[in-house]
CSV table of C-alpha atoms in Angstrom, one decimal:
chain,number,residue,atom,x,y,z
B,256,UNK,CA,15.3,-8.8,-7.3
B,257,UNK,CA,15.3,-7.7,-3.4
B,258,UNK,CA,12.9,-7.8,-0.5
B,259,UNK,CA,12.5,-6.2,2.8
B,260,UNK,CA,11.4,-8.3,6.0
B,261,UNK,CA,8.7,-6.6,7.8
B,262,UNK,CA,5.8,-7.6,10.2
B,263,UNK,CA,2.1,-6.5,10.0
B,264,UNK,CA,0.0,-6.0,13.0
B,265,UNK,CA,-3.8,-5.5,13.5
B,266,UNK,CA,-6.3,-4.7,16.4
B,267,UNK,CA,-9.7,-3.0,16.9
B,268,UNK,CA,-7.8,0.4,16.2
B,269,UNK,CA,-6.5,-0.4,12.6
B,270,UNK,CA,-3.5,-1.9,10.8
B,271,UNK,CA,0.3,-0.9,11.1
B,272,UNK,CA,3.5,-2.2,9.7
B,273,UNK,CA,6.9,-2.4,11.2
B,274,UNK,CA,10.4,-3.7,10.3
B,275,UNK,CA,11.7,-2.8,7.0
B,276,UNK,CA,15.3,-3.3,8.2
B,277,UNK,CA,16.4,-6.8,6.9
B,278,UNK,CA,17.1,-6.7,3.2
B,279,UNK,CA,17.7,-9.9,1.1
B,280,UNK,CA,17.6,-11.2,-2.5
B,281,UNK,CA,14.6,-13.0,-3.5
B,282,UNK,CA,15.9,-14.0,-7.1
B,283,UNK,CA,18.6,-13.3,-9.5
B,284,UNK,CA,18.3,-13.8,-13.0
B,285,UNK,CA,19.4,-17.4,-14.1
B,286,UNK,CA,20.4,-16.6,-17.6
B,287,UNK,CA,18.7,-19.7,-18.9
B,288,UNK,CA,14.9,-18.2,-19.0
B,289,UNK,CA,15.9,-14.6,-17.8
B,290,UNK,CA,18.7,-12.5,-19.3
B,291,UNK,CA,21.5,-11.5,-16.8
B,292,UNK,CA,23.3,-8.4,-16.6
B,293,UNK,CA,26.4,-10.4,-17.9
B,294,UNK,CA,24.5,-11.2,-21.0
B,295,UNK,CA,23.1,-7.6,-21.4
B,296,UNK,CA,24.2,-4.6,-19.5
B,297,UNK,CA,20.5,-3.0,-20.2
B,298,UNK,CA,18.7,-6.1,-19.1
B,299,UNK,CA,15.3,-5.7,-17.3
B,300,UNK,CA,14.6,-7.9,-14.1
B,301,UNK,CA,12.4,-6.0,-11.8
B,302,UNK,CA,8.8,-5.3,-10.5
B,303,UNK,CA,7.9,-8.4,-8.8
B,304,UNK,CA,4.1,-9.1,-8.0
B,305,UNK,CA,2.8,-11.8,-5.9
B,306,UNK,CA,-0.3,-13.5,-5.7
B,307,UNK,CA,-2.0,-16.7,-5.0
B,308,UNK,CA,-3.7,-18.8,-7.5
B,309,UNK,CA,-7.0,-20.6,-6.6
B,310,UNK,CA,-6.1,-23.5,-8.9
B,311,UNK,CA,-2.9,-24.2,-6.4
B,312,UNK,CA,-4.0,-23.8,-2.8
B,313,UNK,CA,-1.4,-22.8,-0.7
B,314,UNK,CA,1.1,-21.7,-3.4
B,315,UNK,CA,2.3,-18.4,-3.7
B,316,UNK,CA,3.4,-17.1,-7.4
B,317,UNK,CA,5.3,-14.1,-8.7
B,318,UNK,CA,5.3,-12.4,-12.1
B,319,UNK,CA,7.9,-10.0,-12.9
B,320,UNK,CA,9.5,-8.1,-15.7
B,321,UNK,CA,12.3,-9.8,-17.3
B,322,UNK,CA,14.3,-10.4,-20.8
B,323,UNK,CA,14.5,-13.7,-22.6
B,324,UNK,CA,18.0,-14.9,-21.8
B,325,UNK,CA,20.4,-14.3,-24.7
B,326,UNK,CA,23.5,-12.5,-25.4
B,327,UNK,CA,22.8,-9.2,-26.6
B,328,UNK,CA,22.5,-8.8,-30.2
B,329,UNK,CA,22.0,-12.5,-30.7
B,330,UNK,CA,19.5,-13.3,-33.3
B,331,UNK,CA,17.2,-15.5,-31.3
B,332,UNK,CA,13.6,-14.6,-32.5
B,333,UNK,CA,11.6,-17.5,-34.1
B,334,UNK,CA,8.9,-17.6,-36.6
B,335,UNK,CA,6.6,-18.3,-33.8
B,336,UNK,CA,7.7,-15.0,-32.0
B,337,UNK,CA,6.2,-13.2,-35.1
B,338,UNK,CA,2.7,-14.3,-34.4
B,339,UNK,CA,1.2,-13.6,-37.7
B,340,UNK,CA,-1.9,-15.3,-38.5
B,341,UNK,CA,-2.1,-17.9,-41.4
B,342,UNK,CA,-2.4,-16.0,-44.8
B,343,UNK,CA,-1.8,-12.2,-43.4
B,344,UNK,CA,-0.5,-10.6,-46.4
B,345,UNK,CA,1.9,-8.4,-43.9
B,346,UNK,CA,3.6,-11.4,-42.7
B,347,UNK,CA,7.4,-10.9,-42.2
B,348,UNK,CA,9.9,-13.6,-41.3
B,349,UNK,CA,11.9,-13.7,-38.2
B,350,UNK,CA,15.0,-13.0,-40.3
B,351,UNK,CA,13.4,-9.9,-41.9
B,352,UNK,CA,12.7,-8.3,-38.7
B,353,UNK,CA,16.2,-9.2,-37.2
B,354,UNK,CA,17.6,-7.4,-40.2
B,355,UNK,CA,15.9,-4.2,-39.0
B,356,UNK,CA,17.4,-4.7,-35.5
B,357,UNK,CA,14.3,-6.1,-33.8
B,358,UNK,CA,16.5,-8.9,-32.1
B,359,UNK,CA,17.3,-6.3,-29.4
B,360,UNK,CA,13.8,-6.3,-28.1
B,361,UNK,CA,13.4,-9.6,-25.9
B,362,UNK,CA,10.9,-8.5,-23.1
B,363,UNK,CA,9.0,-11.2,-21.4
B,364,UNK,CA,6.8,-11.6,-18.3
B,365,UNK,CA,8.5,-14.2,-16.0
B,366,UNK,CA,6.9,-16.5,-13.4
B,367,UNK,CA,8.3,-18.1,-10.2
B,368,UNK,CA,6.8,-20.1,-7.4
B,369,UNK,CA,7.6,-19.7,-3.6
B,370,UNK,CA,9.2,-22.5,-1.8
B,371,UNK,CA,8.5,-21.5,1.5
B,372,UNK,CA,5.8,-19.6,3.6
B,373,UNK,CA,8.3,-16.7,4.3
B,374,UNK,CA,8.6,-16.1,0.5
B,375,UNK,CA,12.5,-16.0,0.7
B,376,UNK,CA,13.1,-18.9,-1.4
B,377,UNK,CA,11.5,-19.0,-4.9
B,378,UNK,CA,12.1,-21.4,-8.1
B,379,UNK,CA,12.0,-19.9,-11.6
B,380,UNK,CA,9.3,-21.4,-14.1
B,381,UNK,CA,9.3,-20.7,-17.9
B,382,UNK,CA,7.9,-17.1,-18.7
B,383,UNK,CA,4.2,-16.7,-19.5
B,384,UNK,CA,4.6,-14.2,-22.0
B,385,UNK,CA,7.2,-13.0,-24.5
B,386,UNK,CA,7.6,-10.0,-26.6
B,387,UNK,CA,10.7,-11.3,-28.7
B,388,UNK,CA,11.4,-8.9,-31.8
B,389,UNK,CA,8.4,-6.8,-30.5
B,390,UNK,CA,9.0,-4.9,-27.3
B,391,UNK,CA,11.8,-4.7,-24.8
B,392,UNK,CA,10.1,-3.8,-21.7
B,393,UNK,CA,7.0,-5.4,-20.1
B,394,UNK,CA,6.9,-3.4,-16.9
B,395,UNK,CA,4.8,-3.7,-13.9
B,396,UNK,CA,3.1,-7.3,-14.7
B,397,UNK,CA,0.0,-8.0,-12.5
B,398,UNK,CA,-2.3,-10.9,-12.3
B,399,UNK,CA,-5.9,-10.0,-12.0
B,400,UNK,CA,-8.5,-13.0,-11.5
B,401,UNK,CA,-12.2,-12.1,-12.2
B,402,UNK,CA,-15.2,-14.4,-13.2
B,403,UNK,CA,-12.9,-17.5,-13.6
B,404,UNK,CA,-10.6,-15.6,-16.0
B,405,UNK,CA,-6.9,-14.9,-15.7
B,406,UNK,CA,-5.9,-11.2,-16.7
B,407,UNK,CA,-2.2,-10.2,-17.2
B,408,UNK,CA,-1.7,-6.6,-17.3
B,409,UNK,CA,1.6,-5.1,-18.0
B,410,UNK,CA,2.9,-1.5,-18.9
B,411,UNK,CA,4.8,-0.5,-22.1
B,412,UNK,CA,6.3,2.3,-23.9
B,413,UNK,CA,6.2,3.6,-27.2
B,414,UNK,CA,9.9,4.0,-27.3
B,415,UNK,CA,10.7,0.5,-26.3
B,416,UNK,CA,9.0,-1.1,-29.5
B,417,UNK,CA,11.1,-2.7,-32.2
B,418,UNK,CA,11.7,-1.0,-35.5
B,419,UNK,CA,8.4,-0.6,-37.6
B,420,UNK,CA,6.1,-0.9,-34.7
B,421,UNK,CA,4.5,1.9,-32.7
B,422,UNK,CA,1.9,2.0,-30.1
B,423,UNK,CA,0.7,4.2,-27.2
B,424,UNK,CA,2.2,4.3,-23.6
B,425,UNK,CA,0.0,2.6,-21.4
B,426,UNK,CA,-1.5,-0.6,-20.0
B,427,UNK,CA,-1.6,-3.7,-22.2
B,428,UNK,CA,-3.9,-6.5,-21.1
B,429,UNK,CA,-4.0,-10.4,-22.1
B,430,UNK,CA,-6.7,-12.7,-20.9
B,431,UNK,CA,-6.5,-16.6,-20.4
B,432,UNK,CA,-8.2,-19.5,-18.6
B,433,UNK,CA,-5.2,-19.9,-16.0
B,434,UNK,CA,-1.8,-18.4,-15.1
B,435,UNK,CA,-0.2,-20.8,-17.6
B,436,UNK,CA,-2.5,-20.5,-20.7
B,437,UNK,CA,-2.7,-19.1,-24.2
B,438,UNK,CA,-3.1,-15.6,-23.1
B,439,UNK,CA,-4.9,-13.5,-25.9
B,440,UNK,CA,-4.7,-9.7,-26.2
B,441,UNK,CA,-7.9,-8.1,-24.9
B,442,UNK,CA,-10.1,-5.5,-26.9
B,443,UNK,CA,-10.5,-7.4,-30.1
B,444,UNK,CA,-6.6,-8.1,-30.3
B,445,UNK,CA,-5.2,-4.8,-29.8
B,446,UNK,CA,-4.1,-5.5,-26.4
B,447,UNK,CA,-4.5,-1.8,-25.5
B,448,UNK,CA,-6.5,-1.7,-22.1
B,449,UNK,CA,-5.6,1.8,-20.9
B,450,UNK,CA,-3.5,4.3,-23.1
B,451,UNK,CA,-1.8,7.6,-22.3
B,452,UNK,CA,-2.7,10.1,-25.0
B,453,UNK,CA,-0.3,9.9,-28.1
B,454,UNK,CA,-0.3,11.3,-31.4
B,455,UNK,CA,0.4,8.2,-33.6
B,456,UNK,CA,0.6,10.3,-36.8
B,457,UNK,CA,4.2,10.9,-35.7
B,458,UNK,CA,6.9,8.4,-35.0
B,459,UNK,CA,8.0,8.3,-31.5
B,460,UNK,CA,10.4,11.4,-30.9
B,461,UNK,CA,9.9,13.0,-34.5
B,462,UNK,CA,8.8,15.7,-33.5
B,463,UNK,CA,8.5,15.2,-29.7
B,464,UNK,CA,5.7,17.8,-29.2
B,465,UNK,CA,3.7,18.0,-32.3
B,466,UNK,CA,1.0,20.0,-30.7
B,467,UNK,CA,1.3,23.5,-29.1
B,468,UNK,CA,-0.5,22.3,-26.1
B,469,UNK,CA,1.9,19.3,-25.5
B,470,UNK,CA,4.9,20.4,-23.6
B,471,UNK,CA,8.2,18.3,-24.6
B,472,UNK,CA,8.0,17.3,-20.8
B,473,UNK,CA,4.9,15.4,-22.0
B,474,UNK,CA,2.0,14.7,-19.5
B,475,UNK,CA,2.5,11.1,-19.4
B,476,UNK,CA,1.1,8.2,-16.9
B,477,UNK,CA,2.9,5.1,-16.2
B,478,UNK,CA,3.7,2.5,-13.7
B,479,UNK,CA,0.0,1.6,-13.6
B,480,UNK,CA,-1.3,-0.6,-10.8
B,481,UNK,CA,-4.7,-2.2,-11.4
B,482,UNK,CA,-6.4,-2.8,-8.1
B,483,UNK,CA,-9.5,-4.7,-7.0
B,484,UNK,CA,-12.6,-3.3,-8.3
B,485,UNK,CA,-10.8,-2.0,-11.4
B,486,UNK,CA,-9.4,1.0,-10.1
B,487,UNK,CA,-6.0,1.9,-11.7
B,488,UNK,CA,-3.2,4.1,-10.0
B,489,UNK,CA,-0.6,5.6,-12.0
B,490,UNK,CA,2.3,7.9,-11.9
B,491,UNK,CA,2.6,11.0,-13.7
B,492,UNK,CA,5.5,13.2,-14.9
B,493,UNK,CA,4.1,16.8,-15.9
B,494,UNK,CA,0.9,18.7,-15.8
B,495,UNK,CA,0.1,21.7,-18.1
B,496,UNK,CA,0.6,23.1,-21.3
B,497,UNK,CA,3.7,24.4,-23.2
B,498,UNK,CA,3.4,27.7,-21.5
B,499,UNK,CA,2.3,26.9,-18.0
B,500,UNK,CA,3.5,23.3,-16.7
B,501,UNK,CA,4.6,21.8,-13.7
B,502,UNK,CA,7.3,19.1,-13.9
B,503,UNK,CA,7.7,16.6,-11.0
B,504,UNK,CA,6.6,13.0,-10.2
B,505,UNK,CA,3.5,12.5,-8.4
B,506,UNK,CA,0.4,10.3,-8.3
B,507,UNK,CA,-2.2,10.8,-11.2
B,508,UNK,CA,-5.6,10.9,-11.3
B,509,UNK,CA,-7.3,7.6,-10.6
B,510,UNK,CA,-9.3,6.0,-13.2
B,511,UNK,CA,-11.5,2.7,-13.1
B,512,UNK,CA,-11.9,0.1,-15.7
B,513,UNK,CA,-14.5,-2.4,-16.6
B,514,UNK,CA,-13.2,-5.9,-16.9
B,515,UNK,CA,-15.8,-8.0,-18.9
B,516,UNK,CA,-14.5,-11.2,-20.7
B,517,UNK,CA,-12.0,-10.1,-23.4
B,518,UNK,CA,-13.2,-6.3,-23.2
B,519,UNK,CA,-11.5,-3.9,-20.9
B,520,UNK,CA,-13.1,-0.3,-20.9
B,521,UNK,CA,-12.9,3.0,-19.1
B,522,UNK,CA,-15.6,3.4,-16.8
B,523,UNK,CA,-17.0,6.8,-17.9
B,524,UNK,CA,-19.4,7.0,-14.8
B,525,UNK,CA,-16.4,7.2,-12.3
B,526,UNK,CA,-15.2,10.7,-11.6
B,527,UNK,CA,-15.5,13.2,-14.4
B,528,UNK,CA,-16.0,11.4,-17.6
B,529,UNK,CA,-13.7,8.6,-16.2
B,530,UNK,CA,-11.1,10.9,-14.7
B,531,UNK,CA,-11.3,10.4,-11.0
B,532,UNK,CA,-9.6,12.4,-8.1
B,533,UNK,CA,-5.8,12.6,-7.7
B,534,UNK,CA,-4.6,9.3,-5.9
B,535,UNK,CA,-8.4,8.2,-5.0
B,536,UNK,CA,-7.2,5.2,-3.4
B,537,UNK,CA,-8.3,4.0,0.2
B,538,UNK,CA,-4.8,4.1,1.5
B,539,UNK,CA,-4.7,8.0,0.9
B,540,UNK,CA,-7.7,8.6,2.9
B,541,UNK,CA,-7.4,10.8,6.1
B,542,UNK,CA,-7.8,9.2,9.3
B,543,UNK,CA,-7.9,10.8,13.0
B,544,UNK,CA,-4.8,10.3,14.9
B,545,UNK,CA,-4.8,10.0,18.7
B,546,UNK,CA,-2.5,12.6,20.5
B,547,UNK,CA,-1.6,10.0,23.1
B,548,UNK,CA,1.7,8.0,22.7
B,549,UNK,CA,1.2,4.6,20.7
B,550,UNK,CA,2.0,1.8,22.9
B,551,UNK,CA,1.5,-0.9,20.2
B,552,UNK,CA,4.3,-3.2,19.6
B,553,UNK,CA,7.1,-2.4,16.9
B,554,UNK,CA,9.0,-5.5,17.0
């Protein structure tokens, strides 16, 4: 994962950023907690999200998308990874799911702590969530702190679940009492906080567009970012129906979620039945720009 050095200035006229010239590595996967390219050419190691934890004043932490360190194809899933409740009639053993190929799904959410205030040096910590034998992508992880609870939001895809598991594209949420806690899935254990439209009567890709109004380049929102106040911004692929659609990436309509304990629900009072304007976030608002030359410092 890389970073770019820049500076932030502010005065009575606003805030501006300069720099974006000096690039450097923040972290490279270690092969102990987090899978490397040598262990798996398809490894995931990206999407850093930094935050300050009130429980550790002066410390800056980072969560990121990773994979559990193992050589691709190794059978490393355990009974603990299965996560079944005692007495569940549908319980499968780790060997049973790995015999179906689930050991290729080794997603996790990693954790690191900064060693300096410039945030150029970091130390790996063990992951705070793993999806071994469940899913292969826990994209865009974020920590959201509200009312003393710590929420871990992450994005996943229908096509990255292990064999025999299905679920919508969208944001999945987990709640705990600290950044290092026993995170539990929100919404009565489903974990789904905000989903994209999916027809779960069909397995992913078979058929790809079961409904006439669903173009093969499916309307799909992803890369969600949960902002303060519950506003959620995402990226969108296509707009329209099978007869009239536009393909090309852009920001999707903004939605807002209500976060209350282990419940995360769409705020239907926001926008039109919960669907707001396109990219309705403060940074997109128009501002008057002076015609005179800008004399503010740029270095």
